[in-house]
Amino acid sequence: MSRTLSFYENPPPDRWKELCLRPVMNHQALEEIVREVFRQVKNNGDEALVRFTQEFDGVGLNSLSLHEEEILQAGSHLQADLKASIDAAYHNIFTFHQTQIEKSSITETSEGVFCWRESRAIERVGLYIPGGSAPLFSTVLMLAIPAQIAGCEEVILCTPPLKDGTVHPGILYAASLCSVKKIFKVGGAQAIAAMAIGTNSIPSVYKLFGPGNQYVTAAKLHAMGIGVGIDLPAGPSEVLVFADDTGIPDFVAADLLSQAEHGEDSQVLLVTTDKHLAGKVENSLARQLENLPRKNIAAAALKHSKVVFFENVDSAFSFINQYAPEHFIISSDHANNYIKKIRNAGSVFLGHYTPESAGDYASGTNHTLPTGGYARTYSGVSLDSFIKKITFQEISPGGLHTLGPHVVNMARAEHLEAHARAVEVRLKGMIS
Amino acid sequence: MSRTLSFYENPPPDRWKELCLRPVMNHQALEEIVREVFRQVKNNGDEALVRFTQEFDGVGLNSLSLHEEEILQAGSHLQADLKASIDAAYHNIFTFHQTQIEKSSITETSEGVFCWRESRAIERVGLYIPGGSAPLFSTVLMLAIPAQIAGCEEVILCTPPLKDGTVHPGILYAASLCSVKKIFKVGGAQAIAAMAIGTNSIPSVYKLFGPGNQYVTAAKLHAMGIGVGIDLPAGPSEVLVFADDTGIPDFVAADLLSQAEHGEDSQVLLVTTDKHLAGKVENSLARQLENLPRKNIAAAALKHSKVVFFENVDSAFSFINQYAPEHFIISSDHANNYIKKIRNAGSVFLGHYTPESAGDYASGTNHTLPTGGYARTYSGVSLDSFIKKITFQEISPGGLHTLGPHVVNMARAEHLEAHARAVEVRLKGMIS
């Protein structure tokens, strides 16, 4: 058998860093292009957007915006079974994200000192939905559902138009389920610039969400530099499958391929404690790859993919945690036994009947996840991404009587006399 | 009476943007300096750190690190009353941040489809504690307590040494309470570079926390560019006091001064619905300013401070929400009535006996908060800042039997055939 994937056997920890490397974007070159796009959108507003859409998408538009009617009627242009599936996905994603609402409760940290947090929606958010080869209505659900639950006042959606100047009804239908009312036909870095700066048609927002190509990613980073929030620094999508000797090779191979078909830069890893299984997965890969429509893309992605064999399961998980995969599938009869070993991952798929594609579309979890090792530090998109938590405190006169002298001591030790006096002026007032 | 503060009466909404402006950092000039610091730390490691410390802090060090003994014994070098106050603050901050632990519960989004989130500590975090005129042990508590509760494995603390090459015992004592074991005597952009890149002495971390001057802030932004997480983009500290006709002028003035003494670039605003009160506050300010040790700094900050009067309370809160203050004090007998109007703020102080300084030190809330209007999008530091939430899903064979066809429909509509087949290969397996 000829190996499709590079094979590594018990690599020592000092080689892990190299095995965990991801592709690096040339930020600087992109930054210059993106800065010019922002400049033009700032100076020429909608006119620049229409011009860019003609230039890059080959579509001439009279108006960037859609009528609310078009959004509401999209469902009638959609196949019944696809509509039912989007409805089912909406239900699951809504249900899971609704559990993320946090109830506020007041804590009396010491007598008369009350502290709590309250969540508030980010008032204005912008969702970017890429166009290109596929209508990503699933991403509409993943971003607009938590925005809907959070109660964001203004939700803007930008997506590049199809060649005929329309937007795919799947995108519009998903948006209508989530009560998105403002959709604009503009894509690329110019869409990000428009939502960051604002134009006559497109309102500016406080935070930007959504995937996209390297120009979109660079534009989001540029937007961050001018004070607009972003969801996550995005890179090529990734899956890491861990399989022990109970892993099912055909399922593992199918999961690896579902990641590999995303793009040639997709990151695909298999980590296993069963050397025998690795060979079976490779055979299955070759077989399943054969009649895949996006065979060429998947094959290219597999070329730089890796199989890493570890004798020792704890070494395997140390390596996996250092890699910090976006998607992490555990192919085992005993998947739950491994949960405690997981430190860094975006989303985890447990057992034989939980393919990544279930989470990509419909299980309920979010598919906007940290790539490139960012799972060491960042969570994926959730309700939390659409809210802020404001802290509150209220101190009773008695509470300040007890707490105040401590504040005074510390403020003086930090040479902040006015901080001390802001307490003392109140304590004096109590006595008189 | 001569006005200390600029006065604005019922400014129309189209003037609010200008009233909400904050000072802007010259990122580009700083970026060049910081890039060179990173380069030198990368190439020369500890040797560069020792050299920078000699050059910028005027301190010659043999070793950057402290012995664990020195940290543990710091309490014995501290005044008893300051120690007791730090203990009291530790108790309150720990108590409040502990309530932020989220229990994980499993949701069955549809039959046989189980989703949940689990929190994991960020494994390696770096805390920066500025030196300069004051030993900021309060910031040690604010950063190291949530790290301790989260269970971060490796907590690094960097702070510039005093002129005699030691670290203030208040900082060491606060660190020891929070079980911080690795403290390094290095400050400025070079400390940030060291924690971002790692040197022989100083381990690299995944996320950086802490305030600092513009070089430190620029260094944190640079670190973000090379993949290291940061807590918040930091700017000059801010307070906005809202007072209605029940506000107490002496308390309001004391709070404004406690912010103004931080630095000449401190942002101080009073928004009021009582024009009469504004005058009384100004008189009290003049009186209280007189014998303040940091009088010159506070007076300079007050020069660019503002009083904004609104006839209408809802206009006042619309303006406040657009400003999105870091600290927001409500000076009123009915402070709680205004809570629902608050959309954007870092931390809120309610009523007459809740000065900002209580939250700065000891009420229990965190004092690391979003400045510069970032409160529209960001929360302050909390336990959440030291963890990630990983999503999990597990689907039973029966669950995939029901959910799978929906996933297949959606995957095909998005032209992702391998995603559909990763489901079908499993459904087929079930039948056979």
GROMACS .gro file of N, CA and C in nm, chain A residues 124-215:
model
  276
  124ARG      N    1  -2.510   4.655   1.806
  124ARG     CA    2  -2.503   4.656   1.661
  124ARG      C    3  -2.399   4.555   1.616
  125VAL      N    4  -2.442   4.452   1.545
  125VAL     CA    5  -2.349   4.350   1.499
  125VAL      C    6  -2.361   4.331   1.348
  126GLY      N    7  -2.250   4.293   1.287
  126GLY     CA    8  -2.247   4.269   1.143
  126GLY      C    9  -2.206   4.125   1.114
  127LEU      N   10  -2.285   4.056   1.033
  127LEU     CA   11  -2.257   3.916   1.001
  127LEU      C   12  -2.212   3.909   0.856
  128TYR      N   13  -2.098   3.845   0.831
  128TYR     CA   14  -2.053   3.829   0.694
  128TYR      C   15  -2.070   3.684   0.650
  129ILE      N   16  -2.139   3.664   0.541
  129ILE     CA   17  -2.163   3.529   0.487
  129ILE      C   18  -2.097   3.523   0.349
  130PRO      N   19  -1.992   3.442   0.336
  130PRO     CA   20  -1.921   3.436   0.207
  130PRO      C   21  -2.011   3.379   0.097
  131GLY      N   22  -1.977   3.414  -0.026
  131GLY     CA   23  -2.048   3.355  -0.139
  131GLY      C   24  -1.959   3.249  -0.200
  132GLY      N   25  -1.923   3.270  -0.323
  132GLY     CA   26  -1.837   3.174  -0.389
  132GLY      C   27  -1.916   3.053  -0.429
  133SER      N   28  -1.856   2.935  -0.411
  133SER     CA   29  -1.912   2.814  -0.469
  133SER      C   30  -2.038   2.764  -0.397
  134ALA      N   31  -2.061   2.805  -0.273
  134ALA     CA   32  -2.171   2.747  -0.197
  134ALA      C   33  -2.248   2.852  -0.119
  135PRO      N   34  -2.381   2.835  -0.111
  135PRO     CA   35  -2.461   2.929  -0.029
  135PRO      C   36  -2.457   2.886   0.117
  136LEU      N   37  -2.380   2.957   0.200
  136LEU     CA   38  -2.356   2.909   0.336
  136LEU      C   39  -2.468   2.949   0.433
  137PHE      N   40  -2.587   2.892   0.409
  137PHE     CA   41  -2.699   2.923   0.499
  137PHE      C   42  -2.672   2.869   0.638
  138SER      N   43  -2.589   2.764   0.649
  138SER     CA   44  -2.558   2.712   0.783
  138SER      C   45  -2.487   2.817   0.867
  139THR      N   46  -2.401   2.895   0.804
  139THR     CA   47  -2.330   3.000   0.877
  139THR      C   48  -2.425   3.113   0.919
  140VAL      N   49  -2.528   3.137   0.836
  140VAL     CA   50  -2.630   3.234   0.877
  140VAL      C   51  -2.692   3.190   1.009
  141LEU      N   52  -2.730   3.062   1.018
  141LEU     CA   53  -2.791   3.012   1.142
  141LEU      C   54  -2.694   3.026   1.259
  142MET      N   55  -2.567   2.990   1.237
  142MET     CA   56  -2.468   2.987   1.346
  142MET      C   57  -2.440   3.125   1.404
  143LEU      N   58  -2.456   3.229   1.321
  143LEU     CA   59  -2.428   3.365   1.368
  143LEU      C   60  -2.556   3.439   1.408
  144ALA      N   61  -2.662   3.420   1.330
  144ALA     CA   62  -2.782   3.501   1.354
  144ALA      C   63  -2.866   3.446   1.469
  145ILE      N   64  -2.857   3.316   1.497
  145ILE     CA   65  -2.935   3.263   1.610
  145ILE      C   66  -2.886   3.319   1.743
  146PRO      N   67  -2.755   3.312   1.773
  146PRO     CA   68  -2.714   3.373   1.901
  146PRO      C   69  -2.739   3.524   1.906
  147ALA      N   70  -2.731   3.592   1.791
  147ALA     CA   71  -2.762   3.736   1.789
  147ALA      C   72  -2.909   3.759   1.824
  148GLN      N   73  -2.993   3.670   1.773
  148GLN     CA   74  -3.137   3.678   1.801
  148GLN      C   75  -3.166   3.653   1.949
  149ILE      N   76  -3.101   3.550   2.004
  149ILE     CA   77  -3.123   3.518   2.147
  149ILE      C   78  -3.069   3.630   2.235
  150ALA      N   79  -2.951   3.684   2.198
  150ALA     CA   80  -2.892   3.792   2.278
  150ALA      C   81  -2.982   3.915   2.276
  151GLY      N   82  -3.053   3.934   2.165
  151GLY     CA   83  -3.137   4.053   2.151
  151GLY      C   84  -3.063   4.173   2.095
  152CYS      N   85  -2.967   4.148   2.007
  152CYS     CA   86  -2.895   4.258   1.943
  152CYS      C   87  -2.996   4.344   1.866
  153GLU      N   88  -2.989   4.475   1.887
  153GLU     CA   89  -3.089   4.563   1.826
  153GLU      C   90  -3.078   4.570   1.675
  154GLU      N   91  -2.954   4.581   1.629
  154GLU     CA   92  -2.933   4.599   1.486
  154GLU      C   93  -2.842   4.486   1.437
  155VAL      N   94  -2.897   4.401   1.351
  155VAL     CA   95  -2.820   4.289   1.295
  155VAL      C   96  -2.811   4.311   1.144
  156ILE      N   97  -2.689   4.331   1.096
  156ILE     CA   98  -2.666   4.355   0.954
  156ILE      C   99  -2.605   4.229   0.894
  157LEU      N  100  -2.651   4.190   0.776
  157LEU     CA  101  -2.592   4.074   0.709
  157LEU      C  102  -2.543   4.118   0.571
  158CYS      N  103  -2.417   4.090   0.542
  158CYS     CA  104  -2.363   4.118   0.408
  158CYS      C  105  -2.321   3.987   0.343
  159THR      N  106  -2.354   3.973   0.216
  159THR     CA  107  -2.314   3.854   0.141
  159THR      C  108  -2.304   3.892  -0.006
  160PRO      N  109  -2.205   3.839  -0.078
  160PRO     CA  110  -2.194   3.876  -0.220
  160PRO      C  111  -2.310   3.821  -0.301
  161PRO      N  112  -2.358   3.897  -0.400
  161PRO     CA  113  -2.470   3.849  -0.481
  161PRO      C  114  -2.427   3.737  -0.576
  162LEU      N  115  -2.524   3.657  -0.617
  162LEU     CA  116  -2.502   3.560  -0.724
  162LEU      C  117  -2.485   3.637  -0.856
  163LYS      N  118  -2.446   3.566  -0.960
  163LYS     CA  119  -2.421   3.631  -1.091
  163LYS      C  120  -2.543   3.708  -1.142
  164ASP      N  121  -2.665   3.659  -1.106
  164ASP     CA  122  -2.785   3.728  -1.154
  164ASP      C  123  -2.829   3.841  -1.060
  165GLY      N  124  -2.744   3.873  -0.963
  165GLY     CA  125  -2.774   3.986  -0.875
  165GLY      C  126  -2.865   3.953  -0.758
  166THR      N  127  -2.901   3.826  -0.744
  166THR     CA  128  -2.987   3.786  -0.632
  166THR      C  129  -2.903   3.720  -0.523
  167VAL      N  130  -2.972   3.685  -0.414
  167VAL     CA  131  -2.908   3.610  -0.306
  167VAL      C  132  -2.979   3.475  -0.298
  168HIS      N  133  -2.904   3.368  -0.272
  168HIS     CA  134  -2.961   3.233  -0.264
  168HIS      C  135  -3.074   3.229  -0.161
  169PRO      N  136  -3.189   3.169  -0.201
  169PRO     CA  137  -3.303   3.168  -0.108
  169PRO      C  138  -3.274   3.095   0.024
  170GLY      N  139  -3.179   3.003   0.025
  170GLY     CA  140  -3.142   2.934   0.150
  170GLY      C  141  -3.086   3.033   0.251
  171ILE      N  142  -3.004   3.124   0.203
  171ILE     CA  143  -2.947   3.227   0.291
  171ILE      C  144  -3.059   3.318   0.343
  172LEU      N  145  -3.148   3.358   0.252
  172LEU     CA  146  -3.256   3.448   0.292
  172LEU      C  147  -3.353   3.380   0.388
  173TYR      N  148  -3.382   3.253   0.361
  173TYR     CA  149  -3.475   3.181   0.448
  173TYR      C  150  -3.416   3.167   0.589
  174ALA      N  151  -3.288   3.127   0.597
  174ALA     CA  152  -3.223   3.115   0.728
  174ALA      C  153  -3.224   3.250   0.801
  175ALA      N  154  -3.197   3.356   0.725
  175ALA     CA  155  -3.197   3.490   0.786
  175ALA      C  156  -3.336   3.526   0.838
  176SER      N  157  -3.439   3.491   0.761
  176SER     CA  158  -3.575   3.527   0.803
  176SER      C  159  -3.613   3.451   0.930
  177LEU      N  160  -3.569   3.325   0.943
  177LEU     CA  161  -3.597   3.250   1.067
  177LEU      C  162  -3.539   3.323   1.187
  178CYS      N  163  -3.424   3.386   1.167
  178CYS     CA  164  -3.352   3.452   1.277
  178CYS      C  165  -3.390   3.600   1.289
  179SER      N  166  -3.496   3.641   1.218
  179SER     CA  167  -3.545   3.780   1.223
  179SER      C  168  -3.443   3.883   1.176
  180VAL      N  169  -3.353   3.843   1.086
  180VAL     CA  170  -3.260   3.940   1.028
  180VAL      C  171  -3.335   4.019   0.922
  181LYS      N  172  -3.333   4.150   0.933
  181LYS     CA  173  -3.413   4.234   0.843
  181LYS      C  174  -3.329   4.315   0.747
  182LYS      N  175  -3.199   4.330   0.774
  182LYS     CA  176  -3.116   4.415   0.690
  182LYS      C  177  -3.007   4.333   0.622
  183ILE      N  178  -3.029   4.302   0.495
  183ILE     CA  179  -2.934   4.222   0.419
  183ILE      C  180  -2.883   4.306   0.302
  184PHE      N  181  -2.751   4.303   0.283
  184PHE     CA  182  -2.690   4.382   0.175
  184PHE      C  183  -2.609   4.291   0.083
  185LYS      N  184  -2.620   4.320  -0.047
  185LYS     CA  185  -2.551   4.238  -0.146
  185LYS      C  186  -2.412   4.293  -0.172
  186VAL      N  187  -2.322   4.265  -0.082
  186VAL     CA  188  -2.184   4.308  -0.100
  186VAL      C  189  -2.095   4.208  -0.026
  187GLY      N  190  -1.982   4.175  -0.088
  187GLY     CA  191  -1.894   4.074  -0.030
  187GLY      C  192  -1.752   4.125  -0.014
  188GLY      N  193  -1.664   4.037   0.029
  188GLY     CA  194  -1.521   4.066   0.035
  188GLY      C  195  -1.483   4.170   0.138
  189ALA      N  196  -1.359   4.220   0.123
  189ALA     CA  197  -1.306   4.319   0.218
  189ALA      C  198  -1.394   4.444   0.220
  190GLN      N  199  -1.458   4.474   0.104
  190GLN     CA  200  -1.541   4.595   0.099
  190GLN      C  201  -1.665   4.583   0.187
  191ALA      N  202  -1.717   4.462   0.202
  191ALA     CA  203  -1.832   4.442   0.292
  191ALA      C  204  -1.790   4.466   0.437
  192ILE      N  205  -1.672   4.415   0.472
  192ILE     CA  206  -1.621   4.433   0.609
  192ILE      C  207  -1.597   4.583   0.634
  193ALA      N  208  -1.537   4.650   0.535
  193ALA     CA  209  -1.512   4.793   0.548
  193ALA      C  210  -1.643   4.870   0.567
  194ALA      N  211  -1.743   4.833   0.488
  194ALA     CA  212  -1.873   4.903   0.495
  194ALA      C  213  -1.934   4.889   0.634
  195MET      N  214  -1.932   4.767   0.690
  195MET     CA  215  -1.993   4.747   0.822
  195MET      C  216  -1.909   4.811   0.932
  196ALA      N  217  -1.778   4.823   0.910
  196ALA     CA  218  -1.691   4.884   1.011
  196ALA      C  219  -1.705   5.035   1.013
  197ILE      N  220  -1.717   5.094   0.892
  197ILE     CA  221  -1.718   5.240   0.881
  197ILE      C  222  -1.860   5.294   0.870
  198GLY      N  223  -1.945   5.221   0.799
  198GLY     CA  224  -2.079   5.268   0.769
  198GLY      C  225  -2.082   5.345   0.637
  199THR      N  226  -2.191   5.327   0.561
  199THR     CA  227  -2.214   5.406   0.438
  199THR      C  228  -2.358   5.457   0.445
  200ASN      N  229  -2.403   5.523   0.339
  200ASN     CA  230  -2.543   5.568   0.340
  200ASN      C  231  -2.640   5.451   0.355
  201SER      N  232  -2.611   5.340   0.286
  201SER     CA  233  -2.702   5.224   0.293
  201SER      C  234  -2.675   5.137   0.415
  202ILE      N  235  -2.548   5.116   0.445
  202ILE     CA  236  -2.510   5.013   0.541
  202ILE      C  237  -2.467   5.078   0.673
  203PRO      N  238  -2.541   5.045   0.781
  203PRO     CA  239  -2.505   5.104   0.911
  203PRO      C  240  -2.374   5.045   0.964
  204SER      N  241  -2.299   5.125   1.038
  204SER     CA  242  -2.177   5.072   1.101
  204SER      C  243  -2.215   4.990   1.223
  205VAL      N  244  -2.129   4.894   1.258
  205VAL     CA  245  -2.157   4.804   1.371
  205VAL      C  246  -2.042   4.808   1.471
  206TYR      N  247  -2.068   4.751   1.588
  206TYR     CA  248  -1.966   4.746   1.693
  206TYR      C  249  -1.881   4.619   1.686
  207LYS      N  250  -1.937   4.513   1.625
  207LYS     CA  251  -1.863   4.386   1.621
  207LYS      C  252  -1.895   4.311   1.493
  208LEU      N  253  -1.794   4.248   1.436
  208LEU     CA  254  -1.806   4.178   1.309
  208LEU      C  255  -1.788   4.027   1.328
  209PHE      N  256  -1.868   3.950   1.258
  209PHE     CA  257  -1.864   3.804   1.268
  209PHE      C  258  -1.858   3.743   1.129
  210GLY      N  259  -1.801   3.625   1.121
  210GLY     CA  260  -1.815   3.547   1.000
  210GLY      C  261  -1.684   3.509   0.935
  211PRO      N  262  -1.688   3.400   0.859
  211PRO     CA  263  -1.570   3.348   0.791
  211PRO      C  264  -1.548   3.422   0.660
  212GLY      N  265  -1.443   3.384   0.590
  212GLY     CA  266  -1.417   3.446   0.461
  212GLY      C  267  -1.277   3.413   0.415
  213ASN      N  268  -1.245   3.459   0.295
  213ASN     CA  269  -1.111   3.433   0.242
  213ASN      C  270  -1.009   3.522   0.312
  214GLN      N  271  -0.886   3.518   0.262
  214GLN     CA  272  -0.780   3.591   0.331
  214GLN      C  273  -0.800   3.742   0.328
  215TYR      N  274  -0.869   3.793   0.226
  215TYR     CA  275  -0.896   3.937   0.221
  215TYR      C  276  -0.996   3.977   0.330
   0.00000   0.00000   0.00000
